[in-house]
Short mmCIF file of C-alpha atoms and ligand atoms in Angstrom, two decimals:
data_model
loop_
_atom_site.label_atom_id
_atom_site.label_comp_id
_atom_site.label_asym_id
_atom_site.label_seq_id
_atom_site.Cartn_x
_atom_site.Cartn_y
_atom_site.Cartn_z
CA UNK R 1 -66.76 32.26 -143.34
CA UNK R 2 -66.04 28.80 -144.82
CA UNK R 3 -68.72 27.23 -146.95
CA UNK R 4 -68.11 23.93 -145.13
CA UNK R 5 -69.54 22.72 -141.81
CA UNK R 6 -66.05 21.67 -140.66
CA UNK R 7 -62.45 22.44 -141.55
CA UNK R 8 -61.64 18.80 -140.85
CA UNK R 9 -63.87 15.77 -140.58
CA UNK R 10 -62.29 12.60 -139.23
CA UNK R 11 -63.87 9.20 -139.84
CA UNK R 12 -62.77 6.87 -137.05
CA UNK R 13 -61.86 7.75 -133.46
CA UNK R 14 -59.02 5.30 -132.97
CA UNK R 15 -55.40 6.10 -132.22
CA UNK R 16 -54.80 8.03 -135.46
CA UNK R 17 -58.19 9.73 -135.72
CA UNK R 18 -58.25 10.99 -132.15
CA UNK R 19 -54.72 12.37 -132.37
CA UNK R 20 -55.49 14.18 -135.62
CA UNK R 21 -58.82 15.50 -134.30
CA UNK R 22 -57.27 16.80 -131.10
CA UNK R 23 -54.27 18.45 -132.76
CA UNK R 24 -56.44 20.07 -135.42
CA UNK R 25 -58.87 21.38 -132.80
CA UNK R 26 -55.94 22.78 -130.82
CA UNK R 27 -54.95 24.70 -133.94
CA UNK R 28 -58.37 26.34 -133.80
CA UNK R 29 -59.87 24.30 -136.63
CA UNK R 30 -63.52 23.29 -136.59
CA UNK R 31 -63.34 19.53 -136.27
CA UNK R 32 -65.97 16.81 -136.52
CA UNK R 33 -65.23 13.16 -135.72
CA UNK R 34 -67.45 10.14 -136.39
CA UNK R 35 -67.08 6.82 -134.58
CA UNK R 36 -69.56 3.96 -134.86
CA UNK R 37 -68.03 1.92 -132.02
CA UNK R 38 -66.28 2.94 -128.80
CA UNK R 39 -63.79 5.83 -129.10
CA UNK R 40 -60.23 4.52 -128.72
CA UNK R 41 -60.35 2.11 -131.64
CA UNK R 42 -58.79 -1.33 -131.94
CA UNK R 43 -55.80 -0.52 -129.74
CA UNK R 44 -57.76 0.58 -126.70
CA UNK R 45 -60.96 -1.41 -127.07
CA UNK R 46 -60.03 -4.76 -128.63
CA UNK R 47 -56.27 -4.77 -129.17
CA UNK R 48 -53.02 -3.67 -127.57
CA UNK R 49 -54.37 -2.43 -124.25
CA UNK R 50 -56.67 -5.30 -123.16
CA UNK R 51 -54.15 -7.74 -124.67
CA UNK R 52 -51.34 -6.38 -122.50
CA UNK R 53 -53.53 -6.76 -119.40
CA UNK R 54 -54.11 -10.40 -120.37
CA UNK R 55 -50.35 -10.88 -120.70
CA UNK R 56 -49.88 -9.45 -117.21
CA UNK R 57 -52.64 -11.76 -115.98
CA UNK R 58 -50.93 -14.80 -117.48
CA UNK R 59 -47.53 -13.75 -116.10
CA UNK R 60 -48.87 -13.62 -112.54
CA UNK R 61 -49.52 -17.35 -112.70
CA UNK R 62 -45.91 -18.10 -113.61
CA UNK R 63 -44.62 -15.65 -110.99
CA UNK R 64 -46.66 -17.35 -108.27
CA UNK R 65 -45.16 -20.73 -109.20
CA UNK R 66 -41.63 -19.36 -109.31
CA UNK R 67 -41.93 -17.45 -106.05
CA UNK R 68 -41.28 -20.60 -104.00
CA UNK R 69 -37.52 -20.47 -104.63
CA UNK R 70 -37.61 -16.89 -103.35
CA UNK R 71 -39.02 -18.09 -100.04
CA UNK R 72 -42.72 -17.53 -100.57
CA UNK R 73 -45.11 -20.29 -99.71
CA UNK R 74 -48.44 -19.79 -101.34
CA UNK R 75 -51.54 -21.80 -100.59
CA UNK R 76 -53.89 -23.23 -103.14
CA UNK R 77 -53.96 -21.06 -106.23
CA UNK R 78 -56.80 -20.72 -108.72
CA UNK R 79 -57.61 -18.41 -111.59
CA UNK R 80 -61.01 -16.81 -112.22
CA UNK R 81 -61.43 -15.66 -115.83
CA UNK R 82 -64.56 -13.48 -115.27
CA UNK R 83 -62.67 -11.46 -112.65
CA UNK R 84 -59.84 -10.62 -115.04
CA UNK R 85 -62.13 -10.19 -118.06
CA UNK R 86 -64.48 -7.80 -116.26
CA UNK R 87 -61.67 -5.79 -114.67
CA UNK R 88 -60.12 -5.30 -118.10
CA UNK R 89 -63.44 -4.29 -119.67
CA UNK R 90 -63.97 -1.74 -116.90
CA UNK R 91 -60.57 -0.23 -117.62
CA UNK R 92 -61.26 -0.25 -121.35
CA UNK R 93 -64.49 1.73 -120.75
CA UNK R 94 -62.60 4.23 -118.63
CA UNK R 95 -59.94 4.72 -121.29
CA UNK R 96 -62.50 4.98 -124.06
CA UNK R 97 -64.23 7.70 -122.05
CA UNK R 98 -60.93 9.59 -121.86
CA UNK R 99 -60.66 9.45 -125.66
CA UNK R 100 -64.12 11.03 -126.04
CA UNK R 101 -63.28 13.65 -123.46
CA UNK R 102 -59.97 14.55 -125.15
CA UNK R 103 -61.85 15.37 -128.34
CA UNK R 104 -64.71 17.23 -126.72
CA UNK R 105 -62.52 19.20 -124.30
CA UNK R 106 -60.51 20.48 -127.24
CA UNK R 107 -63.64 21.62 -129.02
CA UNK R 108 -64.15 18.81 -131.55
CA UNK R 109 -67.66 17.51 -132.17
CA UNK R 110 -67.96 13.73 -131.74
CA UNK R 111 -70.72 11.92 -133.64
CA UNK R 112 -71.29 8.45 -132.18
CA UNK R 113 -72.34 6.93 -135.47
CA UNK R 114 -71.02 5.53 -138.72
CA UNK R 115 -70.05 7.93 -141.52
CA UNK R 116 -69.87 7.21 -145.24
CA UNK R 117 -68.75 9.33 -148.16
CA UNK R 118 -71.38 11.06 -150.32
CA UNK R 119 -68.74 12.93 -152.31
CA UNK R 120 -65.24 14.27 -151.76
CA UNK R 121 -66.42 16.94 -149.29
CA UNK R 122 -69.56 15.36 -147.85
CA UNK R 123 -70.21 12.49 -145.49
CA UNK R 124 -73.52 11.00 -144.43
CA UNK R 125 -73.96 10.10 -140.79
CA UNK R 126 -75.75 6.78 -141.01
CA UNK R 127 -77.78 6.70 -137.77
CA UNK R 128 -79.15 10.24 -137.85
CA UNK R 129 -79.19 10.44 -141.66
CA UNK R 130 -77.57 13.89 -141.43
CA UNK R 131 -75.01 15.01 -143.99
CA UNK R 132 -72.07 17.20 -143.07
CA UNK R 133 -69.47 18.87 -145.26
CA UNK R 134 -65.78 19.43 -144.64
CA UNK R 135 -62.90 21.05 -146.46
CA UNK R 136 -60.54 18.21 -145.53
CA UNK R 137 -61.49 14.64 -144.63
CA UNK R 138 -59.26 12.16 -142.82
CA UNK R 139 -60.04 8.45 -143.01
CA UNK R 140 -58.74 6.63 -139.94
CA UNK R 141 -61.09 3.67 -139.75
CA UNK R 142 -58.49 0.96 -139.06
CA UNK R 143 -58.92 -2.68 -139.96
CA UNK R 144 -60.64 -5.87 -138.90
CA UNK R 145 -59.61 -9.50 -138.42
CA UNK R 146 -59.67 -11.48 -141.65
CA UNK R 147 -60.51 -15.18 -141.79
CA UNK R 148 -59.85 -17.49 -144.77
CA UNK R 149 -62.98 -19.02 -146.23
CA UNK R 150 -62.97 -22.64 -145.16
CA UNK R 151 -65.87 -24.93 -144.35
CA UNK R 152 -67.12 -24.10 -140.87
CA UNK R 153 -65.04 -20.92 -140.45
CA UNK R 154 -68.10 -19.29 -138.85
CA UNK R 155 -67.36 -21.42 -135.76
CA UNK R 156 -64.01 -19.70 -135.22
CA UNK R 157 -63.53 -16.65 -133.06
CA UNK R 158 -61.22 -13.75 -133.95
CA UNK R 159 -59.25 -11.39 -131.74
CA UNK R 160 -62.27 -9.04 -131.40
CA UNK R 161 -64.10 -11.84 -129.54
CA UNK R 162 -61.22 -13.05 -127.42
CA UNK R 163 -61.52 -10.43 -124.69
CA UNK R 164 -65.10 -11.07 -123.71
CA UNK R 165 -65.39 -14.87 -123.81
CA UNK R 166 -68.02 -16.06 -121.39
CA UNK R 167 -65.82 -18.89 -120.19
CA UNK R 168 -62.23 -19.80 -120.80
CA UNK R 169 -62.04 -23.06 -122.80
CA UNK R 170 -60.18 -26.12 -121.55
CA UNK R 171 -58.51 -26.52 -124.96
CA UNK R 172 -57.82 -23.86 -127.59
CA UNK R 173 -56.49 -24.08 -131.12
CA UNK R 174 -54.97 -20.89 -132.47
CA UNK R 175 -54.42 -20.66 -136.20
CA UNK R 176 -51.65 -18.36 -137.42
CA UNK R 177 -48.01 -17.61 -136.78
CA UNK R 178 -48.11 -13.80 -136.59
CA UNK R 179 -48.27 -11.26 -133.78
CA UNK R 180 -51.79 -12.04 -132.60
CA UNK R 181 -51.51 -15.83 -132.79
CA UNK R 182 -48.21 -15.89 -130.89
CA UNK R 183 -49.41 -13.47 -128.23
CA UNK R 184 -52.74 -15.17 -127.59
CA UNK R 185 -51.19 -18.64 -127.52
CA UNK R 186 -48.93 -17.34 -124.73
CA UNK R 187 -51.86 -15.77 -122.91
CA UNK R 188 -54.15 -18.79 -123.05
CA UNK R 189 -51.42 -21.23 -122.10
CA UNK R 190 -50.47 -18.97 -119.19
CA UNK R 191 -54.07 -18.90 -118.00
CA UNK R 192 -54.17 -22.69 -117.92
CA UNK R 193 -55.74 -23.48 -121.29
CA UNK R 194 -54.30 -26.49 -123.13
CA UNK R 195 -53.18 -24.58 -126.21
CA UNK R 196 -52.15 -25.63 -129.70
CA UNK R 197 -50.82 -23.12 -132.23
CA UNK R 198 -50.96 -24.14 -135.84
CA UNK R 199 -49.07 -22.30 -138.58
CA UNK R 200 -48.84 -22.93 -142.32
CA UNK R 201 -45.09 -22.21 -142.40
CA UNK R 202 -42.22 -23.82 -140.56
CA UNK R 203 -41.20 -20.95 -138.24
CA UNK R 204 -43.38 -18.49 -136.32
CA UNK R 205 -43.31 -14.71 -136.91
CA UNK R 206 -42.71 -14.53 -140.64
CA UNK R 207 -40.57 -11.51 -141.55
CA UNK R 208 -38.68 -11.40 -138.24
CA UNK R 209 -35.01 -12.30 -137.84
CA UNK R 210 -34.61 -16.06 -138.33
CA UNK R 211 -32.97 -16.64 -134.96
CA UNK R 212 -35.73 -14.67 -133.26
CA UNK R 213 -38.25 -16.91 -135.00
CA UNK R 214 -36.49 -19.99 -133.64
CA UNK R 215 -36.30 -18.50 -130.16
CA UNK R 216 -40.00 -17.69 -130.19
CA UNK R 217 -40.70 -21.30 -131.12
CA UNK R 218 -38.73 -22.30 -128.03
CA UNK R 219 -40.58 -19.77 -125.90
CA UNK R 220 -43.93 -21.18 -127.01
CA UNK R 221 -42.82 -24.74 -126.30
CA UNK R 222 -41.52 -23.72 -122.88
CA UNK R 223 -44.98 -22.33 -122.16
CA UNK R 224 -46.41 -25.75 -123.02
CA UNK R 225 -47.94 -24.62 -126.29
CA UNK R 226 -48.13 -27.44 -128.75
CA UNK R 227 -46.85 -26.24 -132.12
CA UNK R 228 -48.12 -27.63 -135.38
CA UNK R 229 -46.23 -26.42 -138.44
CA UNK R 230 -46.67 -26.69 -142.20
CA UNK R 231 -50.42 -27.15 -142.13
CA UNK R 232 -53.53 -25.08 -142.75
CA UNK R 233 -57.04 -25.87 -141.58
CA UNK R 234 -59.52 -26.98 -144.23
CA UNK R 235 -62.65 -27.58 -142.12
CA UNK R 236 -64.03 -26.79 -138.69
CA UNK R 237 -66.78 -29.15 -137.60
CA UNK R 238 -68.92 -28.52 -134.55
CA UNK R 239 -69.45 -31.59 -132.41
CA UNK R 240 -71.35 -32.25 -129.18
CA UNK R 241 -68.17 -31.75 -127.16
CA UNK R 242 -66.46 -28.91 -129.06
CA UNK R 243 -64.92 -28.76 -132.53
CA UNK R 244 -62.92 -31.03 -134.78
CA UNK R 245 -60.54 -29.17 -137.07
CA UNK R 246 -59.22 -30.94 -140.16
CA UNK R 247 -55.95 -29.84 -141.77
CA UNK R 248 -54.62 -30.06 -145.30
CA UNK R 249 -52.11 -32.73 -144.21
CA UNK R 250 -55.05 -34.95 -143.26
CA UNK R 251 -54.59 -34.54 -139.49
CA UNK R 252 -57.42 -33.60 -137.12
CA UNK R 253 -57.43 -31.78 -133.81
CA UNK R 254 -60.24 -31.75 -131.25
CA UNK R 255 -60.65 -28.49 -129.35
CA UNK R 256 -63.12 -26.32 -127.42
CA UNK R 257 -62.19 -23.07 -129.15
CA UNK R 258 -60.85 -22.25 -132.59
CA UNK R 259 -59.19 -18.83 -132.81
CA UNK R 260 -58.30 -17.56 -136.27
CA UNK R 261 -55.43 -15.07 -136.16
CA UNK R 262 -54.81 -15.06 -139.87
CA UNK R 263 -54.26 -11.37 -140.50
CA UNK R 264 -56.25 -8.17 -140.76
CA UNK R 265 -57.77 -6.16 -143.61
CA UNK R 266 -58.58 -2.43 -143.92
CA UNK R 267 -62.13 -1.36 -143.02
CA UNK R 268 -62.92 0.22 -146.36
CA UNK R 269 -65.84 -1.87 -147.63
CA UNK R 270 -69.06 0.17 -147.77
CA UNK R 271 -67.33 3.40 -146.74
CA UNK R 272 -68.48 4.94 -150.03
CA UNK R 273 -64.90 5.72 -151.09
CA UNK R 274 -65.90 5.29 -154.72
CA UNK R 275 -68.35 8.22 -154.33
CA UNK R 276 -65.38 10.42 -153.54
CA UNK R 277 -63.01 8.84 -156.09
CA UNK R 278 -60.57 7.52 -153.47
CA UNK R 279 -58.42 4.68 -154.80
CA UNK R 280 -57.73 1.50 -152.85
CA UNK R 281 -55.36 -1.42 -153.47
CA UNK R 282 -56.20 -5.11 -153.87
CA UNK R 283 -56.64 -5.59 -150.12
CA UNK R 284 -58.86 -2.50 -149.82
CA UNK R 285 -56.16 -0.29 -148.29
CA UNK R 286 -56.36 3.39 -149.18
CA UNK R 287 -53.44 4.31 -151.42
CA UNK R 288 -51.63 7.33 -150.02
CA UNK R 289 -48.46 9.29 -150.72
CA UNK R 290 -45.73 10.07 -148.17
CA UNK R 291 -47.94 12.82 -146.71
CA UNK R 292 -50.85 10.37 -146.24
CA UNK R 293 -52.75 12.07 -149.04
CA UNK R 294 -55.09 9.81 -151.04
CA UNK R 295 -55.79 10.01 -154.78
CA UNK R 296 -58.23 12.85 -153.96
CA UNK R 297 -56.47 16.05 -152.93
CA UNK R 298 -58.55 16.94 -149.84
CA UNK R 299 -58.85 13.37 -148.52
CA UNK R 300 -56.13 11.83 -146.38
CA UNK R 301 -55.81 8.49 -144.58
CA UNK R 302 -53.66 7.30 -141.66
CA UNK R 303 -53.18 4.12 -139.68
CA UNK R 304 -54.16 0.54 -140.50
CA UNK R 305 -56.60 1.61 -143.22
CA UNK R 306 -53.51 2.42 -145.32
CA UNK R 307 -51.81 -0.92 -144.46
CA UNK R 308 -48.34 0.60 -144.20
CA UNK R 309 -46.94 -0.32 -140.77
CA UNK R 310 -49.95 -1.42 -138.73
CA UNK R 311 -49.00 -0.22 -135.27
CA UNK R 312 -50.72 2.28 -132.99
CA UNK R 313 -47.72 4.59 -132.47
CA UNK R 314 -47.23 4.73 -136.24
CA UNK R 315 -50.85 5.80 -136.78
CA UNK R 316 -50.32 8.51 -134.17
CA UNK R 317 -47.18 9.81 -135.90
CA UNK R 318 -48.85 9.69 -139.31
CA UNK R 319 -51.78 11.65 -137.85
CA UNK R 320 -49.51 14.33 -136.40
CA UNK R 321 -47.65 14.65 -139.73
CA UNK R 322 -50.99 14.91 -141.55
CA UNK R 323 -52.12 17.78 -139.32
CA UNK R 324 -48.87 19.64 -139.91
CA UNK R 325 -49.13 19.10 -143.67
CA UNK R 326 -52.81 19.67 -144.33
CA UNK R 327 -53.78 22.12 -141.60
CA UNK R 328 -50.68 23.90 -140.37
CA UNK R 329 -48.89 24.78 -143.62
CA UNK R 330 -45.79 22.64 -142.87
CA UNK R 331 -45.37 19.72 -145.25
CA UNK R 332 -44.32 16.84 -143.00
CA UNK R 333 -43.79 13.21 -144.00
CA UNK R 334 -43.46 10.61 -141.26
CA UNK R 335 -40.30 8.54 -141.67
CA UNK R 336 -41.30 4.87 -141.44
CA UNK R 337 -37.76 3.54 -141.10
CA UNK R 338 -36.42 1.83 -137.97
CA UNK R 339 -39.70 1.54 -136.11
CA UNK R 340 -39.18 -0.43 -132.92
CA UNK R 341 -41.89 -2.88 -131.92
CA UNK R 342 -42.60 -5.65 -129.46
CA UNK R 343 -44.46 -8.93 -129.69
CA UNK R 344 -45.89 -9.75 -126.31
CA UNK R 345 -45.16 -13.42 -126.16
CA UNK R 346 -44.12 -14.54 -122.68
CA UNK R 347 -41.33 -13.44 -122.51
CA UNK R 348 -41.67 -10.86 -125.29
CA UNK R 349 -39.73 -10.00 -128.42
CA UNK R 350 -38.28 -6.52 -128.95
CA UNK R 351 -37.06 -5.65 -132.40
CA UNK R 352 -35.84 -2.67 -134.38
CA UNK R 353 -34.15 -2.32 -137.75
CA UNK R 354 -33.09 -5.02 -140.18
CA UNK R 355 -33.12 -8.76 -139.66
CA UNK R 356 -29.81 -10.49 -140.37
CA UNK R 357 -30.99 -11.84 -143.72
CA UNK R 358 -32.28 -8.41 -144.84
CA UNK R 359 -29.03 -6.80 -143.66
CA UNK R 360 -27.00 -9.32 -145.67
CA UNK R 361 -29.18 -8.73 -148.73
CA UNK R 362 -28.51 -5.00 -148.46
CA UNK R 363 -24.92 -4.88 -147.21
CA UNK R 364 -23.45 -8.31 -148.07
CA UNK R 365 -20.21 -9.09 -146.24
CA UNK R 366 -20.11 -5.63 -144.64
CA UNK R 367 -22.43 -7.03 -141.97
CA UNK R 368 -21.17 -8.06 -138.54
CA UNK R 369 -23.38 -9.90 -136.08
CA UNK R 370 -23.04 -9.83 -132.31
CA UNK R 371 -25.17 -12.10 -130.19
CA UNK R 372 -25.51 -13.71 -126.81
CA UNK R 373 -27.83 -16.06 -125.00
CA UNK R 374 -27.85 -16.25 -121.24
CA UNK R 375 -30.03 -17.14 -118.31
CA UNK R 376 -31.15 -13.93 -116.63
CA UNK R 377 -30.33 -13.56 -112.95
CA UNK R 378 -33.95 -13.79 -111.80
CA UNK R 379 -34.34 -17.18 -113.46
CA UNK R 380 -31.18 -18.68 -111.99
CA UNK R 381 -32.79 -18.59 -108.56
CA UNK R 382 -36.40 -19.25 -109.54
CA UNK R 383 -35.54 -22.35 -111.54
CA UNK R 384 -37.12 -21.01 -114.72
CA UNK R 385 -34.83 -22.32 -117.49
CA UNK R 386 -35.79 -19.58 -119.98
CA UNK R 387 -32.90 -17.61 -121.42
CA UNK R 388 -32.56 -14.19 -123.00
CA UNK R 389 -31.43 -13.95 -126.61
CA UNK R 390 -29.84 -10.72 -127.88
CA UNK R 391 -28.57 -9.92 -131.32
CA UNK R 392 -27.05 -6.71 -132.67
CA UNK R 393 -26.27 -6.23 -136.35
CA UNK R 394 -23.86 -3.64 -137.73
CA UNK R 395 -22.88 -2.49 -141.17
CA UNK R 396 -19.61 -1.16 -142.64
CA UNK R 397 -16.24 -0.31 -141.16
CA UNK R 398 -17.78 2.24 -138.82
CA UNK R 399 -20.11 -0.51 -137.59
CA UNK R 400 -23.33 1.46 -137.68
CA UNK R 401 -25.97 -0.46 -135.74
CA UNK R 402 -28.74 -1.39 -138.18
CA UNK R 403 -30.69 -3.99 -136.23
CA UNK R 404 -31.30 -5.13 -132.67
CA UNK R 405 -33.42 -8.13 -131.76
CA UNK R 406 -34.11 -9.40 -128.27
CA UNK R 407 -36.22 -12.27 -127.00
CA UNK R 408 -36.51 -12.20 -123.24
CA UNK R 409 -37.90 -10.50 -120.15
CA UNK R 410 -38.25 -6.73 -120.45
CA UNK R 411 -37.29 -6.71 -124.13
CA UNK R 412 -40.35 -4.59 -124.94
CA UNK R 413 -39.07 -1.94 -122.52
CA UNK R 414 -35.45 -2.21 -123.70
CA UNK R 415 -36.25 -1.91 -127.38
CA UNK R 416 -37.94 1.47 -126.88
CA UNK R 417 -34.65 2.97 -125.70
CA UNK R 418 -32.56 0.97 -128.17
CA UNK R 419 -34.81 2.21 -130.96
CA UNK R 420 -33.52 5.72 -130.23
CA UNK R 421 -29.93 4.50 -130.72
CA UNK R 422 -30.70 2.84 -134.04
CA UNK R 423 -32.76 5.78 -135.26
CA UNK R 424 -29.91 8.11 -134.29
CA UNK R 425 -27.45 6.02 -136.33
CA UNK R 426 -25.17 5.11 -133.43
CA UNK R 427 -22.25 2.72 -133.91
CA UNK R 428 -21.11 -0.37 -132.03
CA UNK R 429 -18.33 1.80 -130.58
CA UNK R 430 -21.00 4.08 -129.06
CA UNK R 431 -22.56 1.05 -127.40
CA UNK R 432 -19.17 -0.20 -126.18
CA UNK R 433 -18.28 3.18 -124.68
CA UNK R 434 -21.52 3.22 -122.68
CA UNK R 435 -21.14 2.02 -119.11
CA UNK R 436 -23.30 -0.93 -118.10
CA UNK R 437 -26.10 -0.67 -115.57
CA UNK R 438 -25.49 -3.57 -113.22
CA UNK R 439 -27.09 -5.99 -112.55
CA UNK R 440 -29.64 -5.80 -115.35
CA UNK R 441 -30.55 -7.82 -118.41
CA UNK R 442 -30.06 -4.74 -120.58
CA UNK R 443 -26.38 -4.33 -119.64
CA UNK R 444 -25.49 -7.20 -121.97
CA UNK R 445 -26.27 -4.97 -124.95
CA UNK R 446 -23.18 -2.82 -124.24
CA UNK R 447 -20.80 -5.76 -123.84
CA UNK R 448 -21.71 -7.88 -126.86
CA UNK R 449 -18.99 -9.90 -128.60
CA UNK R 450 -19.06 -10.93 -132.27
CA UNK R 451 -20.94 -14.12 -132.92
CA UNK R 452 -18.59 -17.11 -133.09
CA UNK R 453 -16.87 -17.08 -136.45
CA UNK R 454 -18.09 -19.74 -138.80
CA UNK R 455 -21.57 -19.86 -137.32
CA UNK R 456 -23.89 -20.40 -140.23
CA UNK R 457 -26.27 -17.58 -141.03
CA UNK R 458 -29.85 -18.68 -140.84
CA UNK R 459 -32.05 -17.26 -143.52
CA UNK R 460 -35.63 -16.17 -142.76
P1 NDP I 1 -49.99 -11.11 -139.07
O1 NDP I 1 -49.90 -10.65 -140.46
O2 NDP I 1 -48.93 -10.76 -138.09
O3 NDP I 1 -50.13 -12.70 -139.06
C1 NDP I 1 -51.10 -13.36 -139.82
C2 NDP I 1 -50.81 -14.84 -139.77
O4 NDP I 1 -51.83 -15.55 -140.46
C3 NDP I 1 -49.51 -15.19 -140.46
O5 NDP I 1 -48.86 -16.18 -139.73
C4 NDP I 1 -49.96 -15.70 -141.82
O6 NDP I 1 -49.09 -16.60 -142.40
C5 NDP I 1 -51.24 -16.40 -141.43
N1 NDP I 1 -52.16 -16.54 -142.54
C6 NDP I 1 -52.52 -15.61 -143.45
N2 NDP I 1 -53.38 -16.11 -144.34
C7 NDP I 1 -53.60 -17.39 -143.98
C8 NDP I 1 -54.38 -18.43 -144.53
N3 NDP I 1 -55.13 -18.24 -145.61
N4 NDP I 1 -54.36 -19.63 -143.94
C9 NDP I 1 -53.57 -19.85 -142.84
N5 NDP I 1 -52.81 -18.88 -142.26
C10 NDP I 1 -52.82 -17.68 -142.85
O7 NDP I 1 -51.42 -10.65 -138.59
P2 NDP I 1 -52.07 -10.55 -137.14
O8 NDP I 1 -53.53 -10.70 -137.41
O9 NDP I 1 -51.41 -11.43 -136.16
O10 NDP I 1 -51.77 -9.06 -136.74
C11 NDP I 1 -52.10 -8.00 -137.65
C12 NDP I 1 -51.17 -6.85 -137.45
O11 NDP I 1 -51.51 -6.16 -136.28
C13 NDP I 1 -49.70 -7.22 -137.26
O12 NDP I 1 -49.05 -7.44 -138.47
C14 NDP I 1 -49.19 -6.04 -136.52
O13 NDP I 1 -48.85 -5.05 -137.44
C15 NDP I 1 -50.37 -5.62 -135.67
N6 NDP I 1 -50.24 -6.11 -134.30
C16 NDP I 1 -49.23 -5.64 -133.53
C17 NDP I 1 -49.06 -6.08 -132.24
C18 NDP I 1 -47.93 -5.56 -131.44
O14 NDP I 1 -47.37 -4.52 -131.79
N7 NDP I 1 -47.53 -6.23 -130.36
C19 NDP I 1 -49.97 -7.05 -131.64
C20 NDP I 1 -51.00 -7.49 -132.54
C21 NDP I 1 -51.11 -7.03 -133.81
P3 NDP I 1 -47.81 -16.11 -143.26
O15 NDP I 1 -46.89 -15.47 -142.29
O16 NDP I 1 -47.28 -17.39 -143.83
O17 NDP I 1 -48.33 -15.16 -144.29
#
């Protein structure tokens, strides 16, 4: 009989924690899980899932307008925010319930309270005051929105707040050029909010392929989002009619809502990690090795709390690899290369592998770029001028595909399948020998021609 209460104790029932807890319980391990908020974590409760519903909600508005050219006449149209908001929250509660059930059905014990480290094998459950011990502890507590300290920053909302707003503002100012800022600008604009997106750089989506960044700028403008580049806010002042935001270039913007989407930080403050000797980096992320093991041999961490690749499916894979390594005797490291992802602008971005500038840094003149830009069939009839941009990057004489980037309808769906091709190391010849599926947007990816010679490479 083990001297510990649990074989595994998981702190945090988000995507990574729930997967690890379930898999460990299915191996017959005695598992405890603590969660201070709703099971499901950021992704299910205040992230990917409710966000995607909002994107669908915004897209319906555009579809209704475009339906006329397809013969539909639609009467007066209006949008009711509380209806969408409450429907989403109901679904979030249902999904969160499923997460609890998954753990409990598999025999894990779920503690609906905060847990903090007492020492390397002991955690204190903060509401009940109970302490429990475990042989292995997994930290999967995720992260939280981070806001720069400027005068009046307390007036700004963050993504956590965006799903449950009492009313939708008439005007919104979104600060940031990353995933969350770009997605929410698209959502708000699509729901009829006069939206401005302000970014300190000169192109949205830092780190993405430069042409994708330009295309996303076009997408935002097409959606009537006003873009303000090269400026950061310095003060938010509350006024009788809303807020006045002052920027470092001296300009001011009046708005009804200020939304800071300026990045996220790991949730490690006051977790008691120092009591266990777990080391963190400058941003508070738990430092782990390739097996997600921290500086303490029985304590592991997965997901956003490690600030590696902050995506739900990555946390899930890291969790599965952790269970294999720590509890099933099979050392398994998750390979973080070529992770496909999507940014749900409207239309979205799908991306996998290297950007052109990173490819050129790594492979120099061995890089070949194929690209196309075309108006998808649906839009030719509807009158929507938006185009699809596709780019495929290869390396070497065998033309191994090392990057694919798409901005356009269905790119989130396409990139999942294309991610398999890049992960598998397929070549351009493999793409060319694949028969097209006609008529689709995706068929263009198997008929791509080299980008016009002489076209200047844009650097991110
Ligand atoms: P990001 O890191 O994507 O973007 C943060 C933005 O804030 C950047 O534009 C950054 O500018 C800017 N910024 C940072 N500090 C300041 C500052 N002091 N003043 C002004 N601007 C600042 O973070 P997000 O919060 O958007 O998203 C967090 C992570 O969550 C993402 O990186 C992603 O991993 C994940 N996510 C994934 C989604 C998906 O898969 N669809 C959706 C949402 C989130 P700069 O670029 O110049 O540093």
